[in-house]
PDB file of C-alpha atoms in Angstrom:
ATOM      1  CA  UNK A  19       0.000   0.000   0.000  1.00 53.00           C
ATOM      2  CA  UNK A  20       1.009   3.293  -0.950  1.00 58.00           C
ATOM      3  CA  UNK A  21       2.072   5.337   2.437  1.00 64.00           C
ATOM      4  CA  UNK A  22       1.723   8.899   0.379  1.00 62.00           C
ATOM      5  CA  UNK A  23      -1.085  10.492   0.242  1.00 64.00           C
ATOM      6  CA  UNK A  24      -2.288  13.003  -1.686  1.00 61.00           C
ATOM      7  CA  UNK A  25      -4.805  14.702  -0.806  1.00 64.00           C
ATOM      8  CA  UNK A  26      -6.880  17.385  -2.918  1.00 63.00           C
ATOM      9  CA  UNK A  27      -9.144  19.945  -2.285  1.00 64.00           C
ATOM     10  CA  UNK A  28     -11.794  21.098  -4.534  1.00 66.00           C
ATOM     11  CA  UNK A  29     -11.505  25.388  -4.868  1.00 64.00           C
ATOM     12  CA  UNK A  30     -12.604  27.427  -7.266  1.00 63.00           C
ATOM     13  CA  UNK A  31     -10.833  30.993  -7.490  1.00 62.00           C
ATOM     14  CA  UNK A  32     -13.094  33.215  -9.070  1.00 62.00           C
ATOM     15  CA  UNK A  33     -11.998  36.814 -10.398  1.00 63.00           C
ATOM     16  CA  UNK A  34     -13.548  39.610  -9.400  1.00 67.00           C
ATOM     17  CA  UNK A  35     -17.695  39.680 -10.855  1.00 64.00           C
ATOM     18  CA  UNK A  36     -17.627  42.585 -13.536  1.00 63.00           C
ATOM     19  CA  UNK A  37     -20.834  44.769 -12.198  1.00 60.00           C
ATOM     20  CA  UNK A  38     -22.346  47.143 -14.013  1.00 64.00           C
ATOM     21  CA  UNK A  39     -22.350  51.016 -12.768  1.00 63.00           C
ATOM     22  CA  UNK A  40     -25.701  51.846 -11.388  1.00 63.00           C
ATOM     23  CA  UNK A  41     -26.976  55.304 -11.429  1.00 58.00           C
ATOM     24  CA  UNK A  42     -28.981  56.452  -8.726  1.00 61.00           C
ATOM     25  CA  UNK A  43     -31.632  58.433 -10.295  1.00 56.00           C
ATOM     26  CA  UNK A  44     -35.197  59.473  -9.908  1.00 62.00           C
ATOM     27  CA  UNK A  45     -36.757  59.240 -13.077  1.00 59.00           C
ATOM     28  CA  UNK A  46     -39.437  61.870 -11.448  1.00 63.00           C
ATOM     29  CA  UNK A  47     -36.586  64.933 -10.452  1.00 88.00           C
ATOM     30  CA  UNK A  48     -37.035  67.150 -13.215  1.00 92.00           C
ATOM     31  CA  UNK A  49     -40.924  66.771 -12.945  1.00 92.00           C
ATOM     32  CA  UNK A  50     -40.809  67.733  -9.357  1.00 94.00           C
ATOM     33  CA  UNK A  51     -38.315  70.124 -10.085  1.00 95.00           C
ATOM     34  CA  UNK A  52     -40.325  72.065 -12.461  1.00 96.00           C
ATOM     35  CA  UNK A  53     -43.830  71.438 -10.301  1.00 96.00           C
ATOM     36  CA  UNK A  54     -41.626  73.366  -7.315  1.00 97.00           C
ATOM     37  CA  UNK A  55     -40.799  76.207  -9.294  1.00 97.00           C
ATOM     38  CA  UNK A  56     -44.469  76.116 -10.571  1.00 97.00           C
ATOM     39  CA  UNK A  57     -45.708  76.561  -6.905  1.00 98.00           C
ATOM     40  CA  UNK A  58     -43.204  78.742  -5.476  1.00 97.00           C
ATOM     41  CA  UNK A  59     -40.239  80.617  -8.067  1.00 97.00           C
ATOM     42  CA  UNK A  60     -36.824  79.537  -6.920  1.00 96.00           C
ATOM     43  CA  UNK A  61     -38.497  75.965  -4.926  1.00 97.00           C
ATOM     44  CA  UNK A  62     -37.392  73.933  -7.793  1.00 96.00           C
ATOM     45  CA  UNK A  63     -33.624  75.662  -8.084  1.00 96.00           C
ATOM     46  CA  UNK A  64     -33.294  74.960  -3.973  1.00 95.00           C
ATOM     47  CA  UNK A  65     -34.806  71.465  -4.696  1.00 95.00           C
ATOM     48  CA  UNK A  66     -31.794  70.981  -7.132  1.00 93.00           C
ATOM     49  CA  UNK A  67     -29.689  72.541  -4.828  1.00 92.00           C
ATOM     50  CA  UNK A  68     -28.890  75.568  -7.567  1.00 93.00           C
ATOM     51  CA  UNK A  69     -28.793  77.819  -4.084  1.00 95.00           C
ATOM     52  CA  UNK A  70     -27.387  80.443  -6.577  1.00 96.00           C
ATOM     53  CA  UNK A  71     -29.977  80.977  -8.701  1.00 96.00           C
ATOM     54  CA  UNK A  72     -32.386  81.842  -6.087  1.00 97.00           C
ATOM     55  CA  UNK A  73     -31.735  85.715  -6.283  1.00 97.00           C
ATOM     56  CA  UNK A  74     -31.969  85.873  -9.428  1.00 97.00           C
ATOM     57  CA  UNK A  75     -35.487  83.745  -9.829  1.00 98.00           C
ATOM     58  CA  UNK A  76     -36.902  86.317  -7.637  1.00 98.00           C
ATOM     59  CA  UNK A  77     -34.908  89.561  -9.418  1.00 98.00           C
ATOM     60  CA  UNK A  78     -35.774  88.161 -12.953  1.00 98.00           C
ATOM     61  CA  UNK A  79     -39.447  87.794 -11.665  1.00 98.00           C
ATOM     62  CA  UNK A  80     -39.692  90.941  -8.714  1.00 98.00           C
ATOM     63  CA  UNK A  81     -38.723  93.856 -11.507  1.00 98.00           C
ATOM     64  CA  UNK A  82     -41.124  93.772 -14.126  1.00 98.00           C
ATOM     65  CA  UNK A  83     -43.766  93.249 -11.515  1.00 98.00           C
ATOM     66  CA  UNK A  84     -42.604  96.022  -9.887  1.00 98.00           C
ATOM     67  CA  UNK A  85     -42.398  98.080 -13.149  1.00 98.00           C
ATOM     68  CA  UNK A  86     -46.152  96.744 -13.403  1.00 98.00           C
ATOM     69  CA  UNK A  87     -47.647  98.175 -10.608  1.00 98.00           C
ATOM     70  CA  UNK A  88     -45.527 101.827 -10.984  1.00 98.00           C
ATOM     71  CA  UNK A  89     -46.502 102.187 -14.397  1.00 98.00           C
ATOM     72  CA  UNK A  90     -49.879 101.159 -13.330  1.00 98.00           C
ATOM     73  CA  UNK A  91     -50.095 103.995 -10.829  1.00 98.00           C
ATOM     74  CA  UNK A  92     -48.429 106.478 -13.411  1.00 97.00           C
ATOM     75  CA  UNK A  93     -51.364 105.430 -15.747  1.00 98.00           C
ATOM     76  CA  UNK A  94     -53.635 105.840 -13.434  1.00 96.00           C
ATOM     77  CA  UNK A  95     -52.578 109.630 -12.472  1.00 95.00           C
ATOM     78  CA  UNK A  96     -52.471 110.972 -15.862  1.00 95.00           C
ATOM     79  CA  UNK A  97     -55.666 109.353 -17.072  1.00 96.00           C
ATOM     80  CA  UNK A  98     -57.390 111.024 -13.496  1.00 94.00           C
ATOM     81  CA  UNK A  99     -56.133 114.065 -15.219  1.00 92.00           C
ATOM     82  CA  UNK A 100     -57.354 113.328 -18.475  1.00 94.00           C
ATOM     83  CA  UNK A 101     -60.800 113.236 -17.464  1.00 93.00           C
ATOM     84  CA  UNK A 102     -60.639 116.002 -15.277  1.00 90.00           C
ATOM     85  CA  UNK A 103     -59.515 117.969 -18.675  1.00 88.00           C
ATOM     86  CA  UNK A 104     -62.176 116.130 -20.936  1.00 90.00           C
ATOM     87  CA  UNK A 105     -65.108 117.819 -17.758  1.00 90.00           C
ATOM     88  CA  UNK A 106     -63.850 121.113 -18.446  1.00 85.00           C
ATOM     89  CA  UNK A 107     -62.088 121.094 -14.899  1.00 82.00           C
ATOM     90  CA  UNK A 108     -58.622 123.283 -14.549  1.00 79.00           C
ATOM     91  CA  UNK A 109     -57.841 121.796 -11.159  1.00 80.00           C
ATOM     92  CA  UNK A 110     -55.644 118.983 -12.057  1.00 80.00           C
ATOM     93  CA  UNK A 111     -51.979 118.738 -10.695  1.00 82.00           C
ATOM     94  CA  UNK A 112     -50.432 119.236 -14.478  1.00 82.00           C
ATOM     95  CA  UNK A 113     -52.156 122.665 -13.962  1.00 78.00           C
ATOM     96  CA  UNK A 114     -51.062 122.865 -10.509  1.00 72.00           C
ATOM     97  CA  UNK A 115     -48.675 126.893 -10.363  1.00 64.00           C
ATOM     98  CA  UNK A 116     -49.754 128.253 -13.373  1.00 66.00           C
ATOM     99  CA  UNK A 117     -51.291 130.633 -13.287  1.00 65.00           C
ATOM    100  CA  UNK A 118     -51.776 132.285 -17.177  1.00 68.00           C
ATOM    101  CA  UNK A 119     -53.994 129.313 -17.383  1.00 68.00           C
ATOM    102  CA  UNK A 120     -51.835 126.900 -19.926  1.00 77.00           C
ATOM    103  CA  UNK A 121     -50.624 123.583 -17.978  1.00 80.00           C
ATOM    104  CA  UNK A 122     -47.583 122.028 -17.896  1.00 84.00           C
ATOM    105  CA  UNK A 123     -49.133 119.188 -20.435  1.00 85.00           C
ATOM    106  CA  UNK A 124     -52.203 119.662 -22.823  1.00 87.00           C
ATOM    107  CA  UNK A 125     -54.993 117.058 -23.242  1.00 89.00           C
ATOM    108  CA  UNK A 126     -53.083 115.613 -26.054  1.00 93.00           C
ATOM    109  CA  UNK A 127     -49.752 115.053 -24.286  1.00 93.00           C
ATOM    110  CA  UNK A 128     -52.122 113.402 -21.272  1.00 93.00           C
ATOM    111  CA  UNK A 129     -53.408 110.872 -23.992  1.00 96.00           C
ATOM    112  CA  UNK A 130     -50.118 109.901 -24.991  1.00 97.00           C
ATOM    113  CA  UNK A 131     -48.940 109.242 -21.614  1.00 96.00           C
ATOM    114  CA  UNK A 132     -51.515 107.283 -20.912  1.00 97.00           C
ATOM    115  CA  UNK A 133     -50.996 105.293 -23.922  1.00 98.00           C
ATOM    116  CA  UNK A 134     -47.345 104.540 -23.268  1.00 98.00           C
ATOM    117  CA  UNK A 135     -47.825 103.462 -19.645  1.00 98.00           C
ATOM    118  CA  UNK A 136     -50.510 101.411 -20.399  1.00 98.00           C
ATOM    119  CA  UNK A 137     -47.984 100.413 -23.074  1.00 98.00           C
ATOM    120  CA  UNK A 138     -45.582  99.892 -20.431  1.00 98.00           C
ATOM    121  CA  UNK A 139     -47.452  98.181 -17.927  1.00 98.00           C
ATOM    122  CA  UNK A 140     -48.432  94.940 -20.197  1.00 98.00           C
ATOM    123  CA  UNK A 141     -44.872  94.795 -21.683  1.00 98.00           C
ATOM    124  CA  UNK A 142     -44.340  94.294 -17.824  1.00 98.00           C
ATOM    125  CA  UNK A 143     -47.036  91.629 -17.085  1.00 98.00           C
ATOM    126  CA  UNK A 144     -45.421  89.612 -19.696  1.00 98.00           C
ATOM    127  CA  UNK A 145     -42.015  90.136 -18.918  1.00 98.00           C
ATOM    128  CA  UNK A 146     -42.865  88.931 -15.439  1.00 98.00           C
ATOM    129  CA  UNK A 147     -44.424  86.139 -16.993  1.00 98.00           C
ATOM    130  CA  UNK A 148     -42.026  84.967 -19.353  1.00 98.00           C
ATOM    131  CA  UNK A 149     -39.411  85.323 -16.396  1.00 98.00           C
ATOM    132  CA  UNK A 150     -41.853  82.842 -14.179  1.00 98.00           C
ATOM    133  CA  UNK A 151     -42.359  80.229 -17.513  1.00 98.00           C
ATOM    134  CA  UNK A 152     -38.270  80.032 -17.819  1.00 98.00           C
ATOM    135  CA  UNK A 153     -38.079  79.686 -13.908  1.00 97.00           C
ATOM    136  CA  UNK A 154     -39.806  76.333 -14.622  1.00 98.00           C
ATOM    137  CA  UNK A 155     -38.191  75.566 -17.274  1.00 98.00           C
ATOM    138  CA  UNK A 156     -35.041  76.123 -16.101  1.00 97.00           C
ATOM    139  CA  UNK A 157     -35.604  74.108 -13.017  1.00 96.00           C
ATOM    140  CA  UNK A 158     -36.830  71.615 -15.200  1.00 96.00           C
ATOM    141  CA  UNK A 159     -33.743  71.429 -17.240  1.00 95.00           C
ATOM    142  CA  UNK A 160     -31.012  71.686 -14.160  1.00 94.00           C
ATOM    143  CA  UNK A 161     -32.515  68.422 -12.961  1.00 93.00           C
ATOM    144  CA  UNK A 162     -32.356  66.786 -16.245  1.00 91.00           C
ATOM    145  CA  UNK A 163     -28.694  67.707 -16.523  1.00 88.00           C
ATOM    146  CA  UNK A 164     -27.732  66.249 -12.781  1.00 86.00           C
ATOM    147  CA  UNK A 165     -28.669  62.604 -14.326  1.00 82.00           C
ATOM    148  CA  UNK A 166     -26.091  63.505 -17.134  1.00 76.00           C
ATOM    149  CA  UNK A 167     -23.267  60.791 -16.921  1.00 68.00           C
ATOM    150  CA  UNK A 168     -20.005  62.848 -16.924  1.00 67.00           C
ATOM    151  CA  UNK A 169     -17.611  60.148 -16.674  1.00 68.00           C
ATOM    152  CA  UNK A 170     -14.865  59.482 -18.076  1.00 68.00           C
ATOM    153  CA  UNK A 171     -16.203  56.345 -20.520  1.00 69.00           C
ATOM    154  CA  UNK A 172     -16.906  59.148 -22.662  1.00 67.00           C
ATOM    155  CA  UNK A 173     -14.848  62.362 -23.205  1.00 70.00           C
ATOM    156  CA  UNK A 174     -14.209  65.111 -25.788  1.00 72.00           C
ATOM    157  CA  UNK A 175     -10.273  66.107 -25.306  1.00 75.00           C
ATOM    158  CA  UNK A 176      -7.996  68.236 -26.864  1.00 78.00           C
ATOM    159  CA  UNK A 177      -5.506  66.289 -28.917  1.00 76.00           C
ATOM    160  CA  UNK A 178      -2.176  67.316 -29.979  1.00 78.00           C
ATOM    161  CA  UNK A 179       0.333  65.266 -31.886  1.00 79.00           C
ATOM    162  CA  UNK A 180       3.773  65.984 -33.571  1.00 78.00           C
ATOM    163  CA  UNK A 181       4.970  64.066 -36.484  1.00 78.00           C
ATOM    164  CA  UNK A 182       8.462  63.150 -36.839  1.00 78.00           C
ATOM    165  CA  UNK A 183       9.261  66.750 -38.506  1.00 78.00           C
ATOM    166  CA  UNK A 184       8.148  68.259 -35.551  1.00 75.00           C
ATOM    167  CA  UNK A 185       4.969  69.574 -37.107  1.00 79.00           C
ATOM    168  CA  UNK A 186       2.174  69.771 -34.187  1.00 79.00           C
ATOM    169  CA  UNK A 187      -1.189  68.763 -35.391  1.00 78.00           C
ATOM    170  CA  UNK A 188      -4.095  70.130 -32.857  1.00 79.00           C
ATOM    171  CA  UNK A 189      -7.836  68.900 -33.378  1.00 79.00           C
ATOM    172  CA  UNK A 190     -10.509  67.193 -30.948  1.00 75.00           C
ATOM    173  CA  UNK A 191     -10.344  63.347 -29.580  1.00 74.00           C
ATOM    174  CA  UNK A 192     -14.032  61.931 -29.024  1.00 70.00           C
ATOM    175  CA  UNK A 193     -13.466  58.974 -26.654  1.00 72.00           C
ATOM    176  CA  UNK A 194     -15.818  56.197 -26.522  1.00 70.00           C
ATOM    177  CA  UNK A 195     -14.764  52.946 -23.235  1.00 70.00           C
ATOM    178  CA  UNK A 196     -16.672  49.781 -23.301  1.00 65.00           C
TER     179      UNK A 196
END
């Protein structure tokens, strides 16, 4: 009988599994993004964490409504004055120190006022509003863009190669890793 014995063990080495990156996304973000800024301008920007773009959500959207509401009270003080003019009354404040009876702005120059703040006013409105539909869209976008992969599997470089004659060749390398 043999006295050496050999004795085996059954193992297996395995490599390393290959797993797959996983992103960690919520397809509904950018819908809840853009239904934040929809309830609140500036909700959806903190809910992407843009902290940034906070002032300027409520700048973008504060001036022209501000512009609104002066340009609505301008409007409202020269067409007061207008009517005073078209009732035959001298007592408005464009005729306010004069005394040879001309005022500082004839019934004309009233109606043209009135014309370009009303003008003014509803350029405003929809400045304010256009400012409020890009807040959402905006917010909507941002959120998109933070599910962007921006790795390096694919890259646009600079390139720059010299040929044996020492001529440097410059251009763009798209880059493309399995």
């Amino acid at each position: 009988s043999d006295t050496l014995s050999v004795k085996m063990k059954d193992t297996i080495v395995a490599a390393k599994a290959i797993v797959p990156k996983t992103w960690n996304t919520d397809p509904l973000s950018p819908a809840k993004a853009a239904f934040y800024s929809a309830i609140l301008p500036g909700l959806g920007q903190a809910y992407n964490k843009s902290y940034w773009k906070i002032p300027i959500v409520y700048l973008a959207i504060g001036i022209p409504t501000y512009l609104y509401f002066k340009n609505d009270n301008e409007l409202q003080r020269y067409r007061t004055a207008y009517k005073q003019r078209l009732d035959g009354r001298t007592d408005d404040e464009f005729y306010q120190g004069r005394t040879d009876g001309n005022p500082r702005l004839s019934t004309d120059a009233l109606r043209r006022a009135q014309d370009l703040y009303q003008r003014n006013k509803e350029m405003s409105m929809l400045f304010a509003i256009g400012f409020y539909a890009l807040n959402i869209i905006e917010a909507n976008v941002d959120a998109h863009l933070k599910q962007f992969n921006v790795d390096e599997n694919l890259a646009i470089e600079p390139f720059m190669q010299q040929d044996i004659y020492r001529v440097s060749y410059v251009g763009l390398s798209l880059t493309y890793n399995f």
